[in-house]
mmCIF file of N, CA and C in Angstrom:
data_model
loop_
_atom_site.group_PDB
_atom_site.id
_atom_site.type_symbol
_atom_site.label_atom_id
_atom_site.label_comp_id
_atom_site.label_asym_id
_atom_site.label_seq_id
_atom_site.Cartn_x
_atom_site.Cartn_y
_atom_site.Cartn_z
ATOM 1 N N MET A 1 -1.909 -4.833 8.585
ATOM 2 C CA MET A 1 -1.587 -3.524 9.093
ATOM 3 C C MET A 1 -1.911 -2.487 8.014
ATOM 4 N N LEU A 2 -2.751 -1.539 8.371
ATOM 5 C CA LEU A 2 -3.181 -0.493 7.445
ATOM 6 C C LEU A 2 -2.475 0.807 7.806
ATOM 7 N N VAL A 3 -1.816 1.414 6.826
ATOM 8 C CA VAL A 3 -1.066 2.642 7.075
ATOM 9 C C VAL A 3 -1.427 3.714 6.056
ATOM 10 N N VAL A 4 -1.159 4.940 6.447
ATOM 11 C CA VAL A 4 -1.232 6.081 5.546
ATOM 12 C C VAL A 4 0.205 6.551 5.357
ATOM 13 N N ILE A 5 0.606 6.715 4.120
ATOM 14 C CA ILE A 5 1.978 7.089 3.794
ATOM 15 C C ILE A 5 2.021 8.575 3.439
ATOM 16 N N ASP A 6 2.787 9.338 4.208
ATOM 17 C CA ASP A 6 2.971 10.752 3.902
ATOM 18 C C ASP A 6 3.787 10.883 2.618
ATOM 19 N N THR A 7 3.576 11.960 1.917
ATOM 20 C CA THR A 7 4.231 12.161 0.625
ATOM 21 C C THR A 7 5.748 12.113 0.724
ATOM 22 N N ASN A 8 6.310 12.713 1.780
ATOM 23 C CA ASN A 8 7.771 12.742 1.888
ATOM 24 C C ASN A 8 8.359 11.343 1.949
ATOM 25 N N VAL A 9 7.653 10.438 2.572
ATOM 26 C CA VAL A 9 8.113 9.055 2.706
ATOM 27 C C VAL A 9 7.967 8.307 1.379
ATOM 28 N N LEU A 10 6.830 8.467 0.741
ATOM 29 C CA LEU A 10 6.633 7.804 -0.550
ATOM 30 C C LEU A 10 7.666 8.287 -1.561
ATOM 31 N N LEU A 11 7.908 9.576 -1.553
ATOM 32 C CA LEU A 11 8.841 10.180 -2.503
ATOM 33 C C LEU A 11 10.243 9.576 -2.413
ATOM 34 N N VAL A 12 10.728 9.360 -1.185
ATOM 35 C CA VAL A 12 12.092 8.830 -1.031
ATOM 36 C C VAL A 12 12.163 7.323 -1.220
ATOM 37 N N SER A 13 11.030 6.670 -1.352
ATOM 38 C CA SER A 13 11.033 5.207 -1.474
ATOM 39 C C SER A 13 10.958 4.715 -2.920
ATOM 40 N N ILE A 14 10.710 5.595 -3.856
ATOM 41 C CA ILE A 14 10.458 5.175 -5.239
ATOM 42 C C ILE A 14 11.707 4.665 -5.951
ATOM 43 N N SER A 15 12.802 5.363 -5.793
ATOM 44 C CA SER A 15 14.025 5.006 -6.521
ATOM 45 C C SER A 15 14.598 3.669 -6.065
ATOM 46 N N LYS A 16 14.990 2.849 -7.021
ATOM 47 C CA LYS A 16 15.633 1.573 -6.696
ATOM 48 C C LYS A 16 16.964 1.791 -5.997
ATOM 49 N N LYS A 17 17.531 2.974 -6.123
ATOM 50 C CA LYS A 17 18.810 3.296 -5.491
ATOM 51 C C LYS A 17 18.640 3.815 -4.064
ATOM 52 N N SER A 18 17.415 4.085 -3.665
ATOM 53 C CA SER A 18 17.146 4.630 -2.339
ATOM 54 C C SER A 18 17.263 3.554 -1.267
ATOM 55 N N LYS A 19 17.803 3.937 -0.120
ATOM 56 C CA LYS A 19 17.864 2.989 0.997
ATOM 57 C C LYS A 19 16.470 2.710 1.563
ATOM 58 N N TYR A 20 15.488 3.480 1.124
ATOM 59 C CA TYR A 20 14.108 3.286 1.572
ATOM 60 C C TYR A 20 13.238 2.582 0.529
ATOM 61 N N HIS A 21 13.851 2.099 -0.513
ATOM 62 C CA HIS A 21 13.092 1.442 -1.585
ATOM 63 C C HIS A 21 12.329 0.214 -1.084
ATOM 64 N N TRP A 22 12.740 -0.341 0.034
ATOM 65 C CA TRP A 22 12.040 -1.490 0.620
ATOM 66 C C TRP A 22 10.552 -1.164 0.838
ATOM 67 N N LEU A 23 10.251 0.101 1.196
ATOM 68 C CA LEU A 23 8.854 0.483 1.426
ATOM 69 C C LEU A 23 8.050 0.389 0.129
ATOM 70 N N TYR A 24 8.574 0.934 -0.932
ATOM 71 C CA TYR A 24 7.875 0.884 -2.217
ATOM 72 C C TYR A 24 7.691 -0.567 -2.657
ATOM 73 N N GLN A 25 8.695 -1.392 -2.430
ATOM 74 C CA GLN A 25 8.597 -2.811 -2.778
ATOM 75 C C GLN A 25 7.493 -3.502 -1.973
ATOM 76 N N LEU A 26 7.381 -3.162 -0.691
ATOM 77 C CA LEU A 26 6.306 -3.738 0.130
ATOM 78 C C LEU A 26 4.934 -3.316 -0.388
ATOM 79 N N ILE A 27 4.834 -2.060 -0.790
ATOM 80 C CA ILE A 27 3.559 -1.556 -1.308
ATOM 81 C C ILE A 27 3.173 -2.296 -2.581
ATOM 82 N N ILE A 28 4.078 -2.361 -3.547
ATOM 83 C CA ILE A 28 3.715 -2.950 -4.841
ATOM 84 C C ILE A 28 3.598 -4.468 -4.792
ATOM 85 N N SER A 29 4.153 -5.084 -3.746
ATOM 86 C CA SER A 29 4.021 -6.540 -3.616
ATOM 87 C C SER A 29 2.880 -6.925 -2.672
ATOM 88 N N ASN A 30 2.041 -5.935 -2.316
ATOM 89 C CA ASN A 30 0.855 -6.169 -1.475
ATOM 90 C C ASN A 30 1.187 -6.722 -0.093
ATOM 91 N N LYS A 31 2.344 -6.364 0.446
ATOM 92 C CA LYS A 31 2.738 -6.846 1.781
ATOM 93 C C LYS A 31 2.188 -5.970 2.896
ATOM 94 N N ILE A 32 1.839 -4.725 2.558
ATOM 95 C CA ILE A 32 1.205 -3.837 3.528
ATOM 96 C C ILE A 32 -0.015 -3.209 2.869
ATOM 97 N N GLN A 33 -0.969 -2.829 3.705
ATOM 98 C CA GLN A 33 -2.173 -2.166 3.227
ATOM 99 C C GLN A 33 -1.994 -0.664 3.401
ATOM 100 N N ILE A 34 -2.407 0.086 2.407
ATOM 101 C CA ILE A 34 -2.324 1.537 2.525
ATOM 102 C C ILE A 34 -3.681 2.160 2.220
ATOM 103 N N ALA A 35 -3.942 3.265 2.904
ATOM 104 C CA ALA A 35 -5.165 4.032 2.676
ATOM 105 C C ALA A 35 -4.780 5.363 2.047
ATOM 106 N N PHE A 36 -5.640 5.850 1.179
ATOM 107 C CA PHE A 36 -5.407 7.142 0.539
ATOM 108 C C PHE A 36 -6.746 7.794 0.247
ATOM 109 N N THR A 37 -6.704 9.069 -0.042
ATOM 110 C CA THR A 37 -7.886 9.811 -0.473
ATOM 111 C C THR A 37 -7.565 10.467 -1.813
ATOM 112 N N ASN A 38 -8.565 11.058 -2.421
ATOM 113 C CA ASN A 38 -8.313 11.803 -3.656
ATOM 114 C C ASN A 38 -7.300 12.919 -3.414
ATOM 115 N N ASP A 39 -7.397 13.568 -2.247
ATOM 116 C CA ASP A 39 -6.462 14.652 -1.930
ATOM 117 C C ASP A 39 -5.035 14.148 -1.754
ATOM 118 N N THR A 40 -4.863 13.019 -1.075
ATOM 119 C CA THR A 40 -3.496 12.514 -0.893
ATOM 120 C C THR A 40 -2.932 12.021 -2.221
ATOM 121 N N LEU A 41 -3.765 11.392 -3.037
ATOM 122 C CA LEU A 41 -3.298 10.970 -4.363
ATOM 123 C C LEU A 41 -2.886 12.165 -5.215
ATOM 124 N N SER A 42 -3.645 13.234 -5.129
ATOM 125 C CA SER A 42 -3.299 14.443 -5.888
ATOM 126 C C SER A 42 -1.963 15.008 -5.433
ATOM 127 N N GLU A 43 -1.736 14.993 -4.135
ATOM 128 C CA GLU A 43 -0.448 15.478 -3.631
ATOM 129 C C GLU A 43 0.685 14.563 -4.067
ATOM 130 N N TYR A 44 0.469 13.256 -3.991
ATOM 131 C CA TYR A 44 1.489 12.323 -4.488
ATOM 132 C C TYR A 44 1.841 12.658 -5.934
ATOM 133 N N GLU A 45 0.798 12.796 -6.752
ATOM 134 C CA GLU A 45 1.022 13.028 -8.177
ATOM 135 C C GLU A 45 1.774 14.342 -8.411
ATOM 136 N N GLU A 46 1.368 15.375 -7.702
ATOM 137 C CA GLU A 46 2.015 16.680 -7.862
ATOM 138 C C GLU A 46 3.491 16.627 -7.455
ATOM 139 N N GLN A 47 3.765 16.081 -6.280
ATOM 140 C CA GLN A 47 5.137 16.076 -5.764
ATOM 141 C C GLN A 47 6.047 15.105 -6.515
ATOM 142 N N ILE A 48 5.539 13.953 -6.862
ATOM 143 C CA ILE A 48 6.353 13.001 -7.634
ATOM 144 C C ILE A 48 6.637 13.580 -9.012
ATOM 145 N N GLY A 49 5.644 14.215 -9.607
ATOM 146 C CA GLY A 49 5.848 14.861 -10.899
ATOM 147 C C GLY A 49 6.880 15.971 -10.829
ATOM 148 N N PHE A 50 6.880 16.707 -9.736
ATOM 149 C CA PHE A 50 7.832 17.801 -9.558
ATOM 150 C C PHE A 50 9.251 17.273 -9.340
ATOM 151 N N HIS A 51 9.390 16.266 -8.481
ATOM 152 C CA HIS A 51 10.717 15.754 -8.113
ATOM 153 C C HIS A 51 11.249 14.703 -9.077
ATOM 154 N N TRP A 52 10.359 14.004 -9.756
ATOM 155 C CA TRP A 52 10.767 12.950 -10.680
ATOM 156 C C TRP A 52 10.380 13.335 -12.095
ATOM 157 N N HIS A 53 9.225 12.886 -12.498
ATOM 158 C CA HIS A 53 8.718 13.165 -13.847
ATOM 159 C C HIS A 53 7.223 12.891 -13.828
ATOM 160 N N HIS A 54 6.501 13.578 -14.680
ATOM 161 C CA HIS A 54 5.050 13.393 -14.734
ATOM 162 C C HIS A 54 4.673 11.932 -15.016
ATOM 163 N N ASP A 55 5.424 11.268 -15.881
ATOM 164 C CA ASP A 55 5.117 9.864 -16.204
ATOM 165 C C ASP A 55 5.275 8.960 -14.988
ATOM 166 N N VAL A 56 6.288 9.224 -14.176
ATOM 167 C CA VAL A 56 6.492 8.440 -12.950
ATOM 168 C C VAL A 56 5.316 8.668 -12.014
ATOM 169 N N ALA A 57 4.910 9.921 -11.867
ATOM 170 C CA ALA A 57 3.779 10.253 -11.001
ATOM 171 C C ALA A 57 2.510 9.545 -11.456
ATOM 172 N N THR A 58 2.258 9.570 -12.742
ATOM 173 C CA THR A 58 1.076 8.907 -13.296
ATOM 174 C C THR A 58 1.121 7.410 -13.031
ATOM 175 N N ASP A 59 2.285 6.806 -13.215
ATOM 176 C CA ASP A 59 2.432 5.363 -12.976
ATOM 177 C C ASP A 59 2.194 5.005 -11.516
ATOM 178 N N VAL A 60 2.732 5.806 -10.599
ATOM 179 C CA VAL A 60 2.570 5.522 -9.168
ATOM 180 C C VAL A 60 1.101 5.637 -8.770
ATOM 181 N N VAL A 61 0.447 6.688 -9.192
ATOM 182 C CA VAL A 61 -0.967 6.881 -8.850
ATOM 183 C C VAL A 61 -1.824 5.772 -9.453
ATOM 184 N N ARG A 62 -1.565 5.417 -10.699
ATOM 185 C CA ARG A 62 -2.310 4.319 -11.329
ATOM 186 C C ARG A 62 -2.106 3.021 -10.552
ATOM 187 N N LEU A 63 -0.869 2.755 -10.175
ATOM 188 C CA LEU A 63 -0.559 1.549 -9.416
ATOM 189 C C LEU A 63 -1.328 1.515 -8.099
ATOM 190 N N LEU A 64 -1.330 2.623 -7.382
ATOM 191 C CA LEU A 64 -2.037 2.668 -6.102
ATOM 192 C C LEU A 64 -3.528 2.416 -6.290
ATOM 193 N N ASN A 65 -4.082 2.925 -7.359
ATOM 194 C CA ASN A 65 -5.508 2.701 -7.631
ATOM 195 C C ASN A 65 -5.824 1.259 -7.995
ATOM 196 N N GLU A 66 -4.831 0.529 -8.472
ATOM 197 C CA GLU A 66 -5.054 -0.851 -8.920
ATOM 198 C C GLU A 66 -4.707 -1.909 -7.879
ATOM 199 N N LEU A 67 -3.936 -1.553 -6.871
ATOM 200 C CA LEU A 67 -3.512 -2.548 -5.881
ATOM 201 C C LEU A 67 -4.687 -3.045 -5.045
ATOM 202 N N SER A 68 -4.703 -4.333 -4.782
ATOM 203 C CA SER A 68 -5.777 -4.902 -3.956
ATOM 204 C C SER A 68 -5.610 -4.543 -2.483
ATOM 205 N N THR A 69 -4.435 -4.068 -2.105
ATOM 206 C CA THR A 69 -4.174 -3.715 -0.707
ATOM 207 C C THR A 69 -4.113 -2.203 -0.498
ATOM 208 N N ALA A 70 -4.583 -1.448 -1.468
ATOM 209 C CA ALA A 70 -4.654 0.007 -1.350
ATOM 210 C C ALA A 70 -6.124 0.409 -1.368
ATOM 211 N N TYR A 71 -6.503 1.208 -0.389
ATOM 212 C CA TYR A 71 -7.919 1.504 -0.188
ATOM 213 C C TYR A 71 -8.208 2.995 -0.314
ATOM 214 N N SER A 72 -9.083 3.311 -1.235
ATOM 215 C CA SER A 72 -9.546 4.683 -1.378
ATOM 216 C C SER A 72 -10.502 4.982 -0.228
ATOM 217 N N THR A 73 -10.268 6.088 0.428
ATOM 218 C CA THR A 73 -10.999 6.437 1.639
ATOM 219 C C THR A 73 -11.726 7.761 1.439
ATOM 220 N N ILE A 74 -12.924 7.844 1.973
ATOM 221 C CA ILE A 74 -13.705 9.079 1.891
ATOM 222 C C ILE A 74 -13.638 9.787 3.236
ATOM 223 N N ILE A 75 -13.359 11.069 3.188
ATOM 224 C CA ILE A 75 -13.229 11.884 4.396
ATOM 225 C C ILE A 75 -14.595 12.468 4.762
ATOM 226 N N TYR A 76 -14.982 12.265 6.019
ATOM 227 C CA TYR A 76 -16.227 12.844 6.509
ATOM 228 C C TYR A 76 -15.982 13.931 7.547
ATOM 229 N N TYR A 77 -14.785 13.929 8.153
ATOM 230 C CA TYR A 77 -14.448 14.897 9.193
ATOM 231 C C TYR A 77 -13.091 15.515 8.888
ATOM 232 N N ASN A 78 -12.998 16.804 9.123
ATOM 233 C CA ASN A 78 -11.721 17.495 9.036
ATOM 234 C C ASN A 78 -11.295 17.822 10.461
ATOM 235 N N LEU A 79 -10.296 17.110 10.942
ATOM 236 C CA LEU A 79 -9.885 17.240 12.336
ATOM 237 C C LEU A 79 -9.042 18.488 12.588
ATOM 238 N N ASN A 80 -8.290 18.926 11.602
ATOM 239 C CA ASN A 80 -7.490 20.157 11.705
ATOM 240 C C ASN A 80 -6.583 20.195 12.931
ATOM 241 N N PHE A 81 -5.889 19.111 13.195
ATOM 242 C CA PHE A 81 -4.974 19.052 14.331
ATOM 243 C C PHE A 81 -3.643 19.744 14.053
ATOM 244 N N ILE A 82 -3.204 19.738 12.818
ATOM 245 C CA ILE A 82 -1.892 20.293 12.486
ATOM 246 C C ILE A 82 -2.075 21.726 11.995
ATOM 247 N N THR A 83 -1.536 22.665 12.769
ATOM 248 C CA THR A 83 -1.665 24.074 12.398
ATOM 249 C C THR A 83 -0.399 24.607 11.728
ATOM 250 N N ALA A 84 0.739 23.966 11.964
ATOM 251 C CA ALA A 84 2.008 24.436 11.395
ATOM 252 C C ALA A 84 2.041 24.292 9.876
ATOM 253 N N ASP A 85 1.393 23.275 9.364
ATOM 254 C CA ASP A 85 1.284 23.053 7.917
ATOM 255 C C ASP A 85 -0.056 22.368 7.680
ATOM 256 N N THR A 86 -1.082 23.165 7.496
ATOM 257 C CA THR A 86 -2.448 22.631 7.445
ATOM 258 C C THR A 86 -2.653 21.629 6.315
ATOM 259 N N ASP A 87 -1.803 21.670 5.304
ATOM 260 C CA ASP A 87 -1.890 20.707 4.204
ATOM 261 C C ASP A 87 -1.668 19.272 4.691
ATOM 262 N N ASP A 88 -0.935 19.124 5.792
ATOM 263 C CA ASP A 88 -0.678 17.792 6.342
ATOM 264 C C ASP A 88 -1.931 17.142 6.919
ATOM 265 N N ASN A 89 -2.942 17.944 7.214
ATOM 266 C CA ASN A 89 -4.166 17.402 7.805
ATOM 267 C C ASN A 89 -4.873 16.398 6.906
ATOM 268 N N LYS A 90 -4.646 16.461 5.601
ATOM 269 C CA LYS A 90 -5.293 15.497 4.699
ATOM 270 C C LYS A 90 -4.864 14.070 5.034
ATOM 271 N N PHE A 91 -3.630 13.901 5.523
ATOM 272 C CA PHE A 91 -3.146 12.571 5.891
ATOM 273 C C PHE A 91 -3.719 12.138 7.239
ATOM 274 N N VAL A 92 -3.879 13.094 8.142
ATOM 275 C CA VAL A 92 -4.504 12.811 9.439
ATOM 276 C C VAL A 92 -5.958 12.412 9.229
ATOM 277 N N ASP A 93 -6.666 13.176 8.432
ATOM 278 C CA ASP A 93 -8.076 12.876 8.158
ATOM 279 C C ASP A 93 -8.236 11.525 7.470
ATOM 280 N N CYS A 94 -7.323 11.211 6.577
ATOM 281 C CA CYS A 94 -7.348 9.909 5.899
ATOM 282 C C CYS A 94 -7.148 8.782 6.906
ATOM 283 N N ALA A 95 -6.157 8.940 7.779
ATOM 284 C CA ALA A 95 -5.881 7.907 8.787
ATOM 285 C C ALA A 95 -7.084 7.715 9.708
ATOM 286 N N PHE A 96 -7.712 8.810 10.105
ATOM 287 C CA PHE A 96 -8.885 8.737 10.972
ATOM 288 C C PHE A 96 -10.039 8.036 10.263
ATOM 289 N N ALA A 97 -10.333 8.445 9.043
ATOM 290 C CA ALA A 97 -11.456 7.872 8.292
ATOM 291 C C ALA A 97 -11.238 6.397 7.976
ATOM 292 N N ALA A 98 -9.996 6.020 7.714
ATOM 293 C CA ALA A 98 -9.693 4.628 7.353
ATOM 294 C C ALA A 98 -9.438 3.752 8.570
ATOM 295 N N ASN A 99 -9.395 4.378 9.756
ATOM 296 C CA ASN A 99 -9.033 3.654 10.974
ATOM 297 C C ASN A 99 -7.663 2.981 10.801
ATOM 298 N N ALA A 100 -6.734 3.740 10.234
ATOM 299 C CA ALA A 100 -5.390 3.224 9.969
ATOM 300 C C ALA A 100 -4.636 2.985 11.272
ATOM 301 N N ASP A 101 -3.734 2.035 11.221
ATOM 302 C CA ASP A 101 -2.906 1.744 12.388
ATOM 303 C C ASP A 101 -1.864 2.832 12.626
ATOM 304 N N TYR A 102 -1.313 3.375 11.539
ATOM 305 C CA TYR A 102 -0.253 4.378 11.656
ATOM 306 C C TYR A 102 -0.260 5.311 10.456
ATOM 307 N N ILE A 103 0.270 6.506 10.690
ATOM 308 C CA ILE A 103 0.712 7.377 9.609
ATOM 309 C C ILE A 103 2.226 7.227 9.575
ATOM 310 N N ILE A 104 2.772 6.967 8.402
ATOM 311 C CA ILE A 104 4.217 6.841 8.248
ATOM 312 C C ILE A 104 4.724 8.161 7.680
ATOM 313 N N THR A 105 5.537 8.858 8.476
ATOM 314 C CA THR A 105 6.016 10.178 8.084
ATOM 315 C C THR A 105 7.329 10.501 8.774
ATOM 316 N N ASN A 106 8.131 11.301 8.109
ATOM 317 C CA ASN A 106 9.341 11.853 8.720
ATOM 318 C C ASN A 106 9.171 13.349 8.969
ATOM 319 N N ASP A 107 7.956 13.824 8.869
ATOM 320 C CA ASP A 107 7.637 15.242 9.016
ATOM 321 C C ASP A 107 7.325 15.545 10.483
ATOM 322 N N SER A 108 8.073 16.459 11.070
ATOM 323 C CA SER A 108 7.907 16.783 12.492
ATOM 324 C C SER A 108 6.576 17.468 12.795
ATOM 325 N N HIS A 109 5.898 17.996 11.789
ATOM 326 C CA HIS A 109 4.595 18.612 12.033
ATOM 327 C C HIS A 109 3.598 17.615 12.619
ATOM 328 N N PHE A 110 3.794 16.344 12.330
ATOM 329 C CA PHE A 110 2.877 15.309 12.814
ATOM 330 C C PHE A 110 3.089 14.984 14.294
ATOM 331 N N ASN A 111 4.154 15.501 14.901
ATOM 332 C CA ASN A 111 4.423 15.231 16.320
ATOM 333 C C ASN A 111 3.305 15.737 17.220
ATOM 334 N N ILE A 112 2.553 16.724 16.775
ATOM 335 C CA ILE A 112 1.430 17.243 17.548
ATOM 336 C C ILE A 112 0.424 16.138 17.865
ATOM 337 N N LEU A 113 0.338 15.136 17.008
ATOM 338 C CA LEU A 113 -0.622 14.047 17.216
ATOM 339 C C LEU A 113 -0.314 13.248 18.476
ATOM 340 N N LYS A 114 0.937 13.267 18.917
ATOM 341 C CA LYS A 114 1.322 12.538 20.133
ATOM 342 C C LYS A 114 0.759 13.196 21.384
ATOM 343 N N THR A 115 0.307 14.433 21.264
ATOM 344 C CA THR A 115 -0.239 15.154 22.417
ATOM 345 C C THR A 115 -1.763 15.090 22.467
ATOM 346 N N ILE A 116 -2.370 14.470 21.490
ATOM 347 C CA ILE A 116 -3.831 14.413 21.400
ATOM 348 C C ILE A 116 -4.308 13.030 21.835
ATOM 349 N N ASP A 117 -5.152 13.020 22.865
ATOM 350 C CA ASP A 117 -5.623 11.744 23.414
ATOM 351 C C ASP A 117 -6.690 11.078 22.549
ATOM 352 N N PHE A 118 -7.593 11.889 22.003
ATOM 353 C CA PHE A 118 -8.673 11.313 21.212
ATOM 354 C C PHE A 118 -8.967 12.215 20.030
ATOM 355 N N PRO A 119 -9.084 11.667 18.880
ATOM 356 C CA PRO A 119 -8.819 10.263 18.564
ATOM 357 C C PRO A 119 -7.313 10.016 18.485
ATOM 358 N N GLU A 120 -6.927 8.844 18.894
ATOM 359 C CA GLU A 120 -5.513 8.487 18.839
ATOM 360 C C GLU A 120 -5.148 8.139 17.394
ATOM 361 N N ILE A 121 -4.172 8.853 16.878
ATOM 362 C CA ILE A 121 -3.685 8.610 15.518
ATOM 363 C C ILE A 121 -2.171 8.459 15.608
ATOM 364 N N PRO A 122 -1.697 7.232 15.749
ATOM 365 C CA PRO A 122 -0.255 7.003 15.926
ATOM 366 C C PRO A 122 0.541 7.295 14.652
ATOM 367 N N THR A 123 1.731 7.805 14.856
ATOM 368 C CA THR A 123 2.650 8.043 13.748
ATOM 369 C C THR A 123 3.937 7.270 13.994
ATOM 370 N N LEU A 124 4.574 6.901 12.908
ATOM 371 C CA LEU A 124 5.889 6.267 12.969
ATOM 372 C C LEU A 124 6.771 6.908 11.909
ATOM 373 N N SER A 125 8.034 7.089 12.261
ATOM 374 C CA SER A 125 8.992 7.502 11.240
ATOM 375 C C SER A 125 9.249 6.302 10.339
ATOM 376 N N LEU A 126 9.895 6.533 9.248
ATOM 377 C CA LEU A 126 10.205 5.444 8.324
ATOM 378 C C LEU A 126 11.089 4.399 8.994
ATOM 379 N N GLU A 127 12.041 4.843 9.790
ATOM 380 C CA GLU A 127 12.920 3.899 10.494
ATOM 381 C C GLU A 127 12.157 3.120 11.566
ATOM 382 N N GLU A 128 11.268 3.792 12.290
ATOM 383 C CA GLU A 128 10.452 3.098 13.292
ATOM 384 C C GLU A 128 9.546 2.067 12.624
ATOM 385 N N PHE A 129 9.007 2.422 11.473
ATOM 386 C CA PHE A 129 8.154 1.498 10.732
ATOM 387 C C PHE A 129 8.949 0.282 10.282
ATOM 388 N N LYS A 130 10.150 0.508 9.817
ATOM 389 C CA LYS A 130 11.005 -0.603 9.395
ATOM 390 C C LYS A 130 11.279 -1.546 10.563
ATOM 391 N N THR A 131 11.567 -0.984 11.723
ATOM 392 C CA THR A 131 11.802 -1.800 12.918
ATOM 393 C C THR A 131 10.571 -2.632 13.252
ATOM 394 N N LEU A 132 9.393 -2.012 13.212
ATOM 395 C CA LEU A 132 8.146 -2.734 13.478
ATOM 396 C C LEU A 132 7.940 -3.863 12.478
ATOM 397 N N LEU A 133 8.202 -3.608 11.223
ATOM 398 C CA LEU A 133 8.026 -4.633 10.191
ATOM 399 C C LEU A 133 8.999 -5.793 10.373
ATOM 400 N N ILE A 134 10.191 -5.499 10.808
ATOM 401 C CA ILE A 134 11.168 -6.564 11.089
ATOM 402 C C ILE A 134 10.707 -7.385 12.285
ATOM 403 N N GLU A 135 10.244 -6.703 13.331
ATOM 404 C CA GLU A 135 9.773 -7.399 14.537
ATOM 405 C C GLU A 135 8.567 -8.283 14.245
ATOM 406 N N THR A 136 7.710 -7.856 13.349
ATOM 407 C CA THR A 136 6.507 -8.628 13.016
ATOM 408 C C THR A 136 6.723 -9.556 11.823
ATOM 409 N N LYS A 137 7.970 -9.638 11.378
ATOM 410 C CA LYS A 137 8.389 -10.548 10.302
ATOM 411 C C LYS A 137 7.707 -10.270 8.958
ATOM 412 N N ILE A 138 7.281 -9.035 8.772
ATOM 413 C CA ILE A 138 6.746 -8.638 7.471
ATOM 414 C C ILE A 138 7.894 -8.278 6.533
ATOM 415 N N LEU A 139 8.962 -7.754 7.128
ATOM 416 C CA LEU A 139 10.133 -7.365 6.338
ATOM 417 C C LEU A 139 11.312 -8.251 6.703
#
């Protein structure tokens, strides 16, 4: 299963004290595949550095670049589906280019994708993703 992780979800999964730390553990243990672009990595680094520390951000980005189940993706099309926060489109474009199964996000701006027939870009909240992983015995 290949997913794109929105920054808000990655951010809350880093801390060992977080109830969402299971996601970060799945990522670093190569249990799920993730796609990213230079733009999404830059956003990860910026936001993690802001909310945590620059060293943590550097470590996370380095880790993602080294994982065998993390795939750097090149964007060829800008779909521009999200108008409420156009910065979110980098995750949509990544999911489209990587042919990802899902975007994992708790951001309501991505709900617009449910109204678009083509291309279909499914989204799951973190809780919905957890349920899917339990059902498929990944978690």
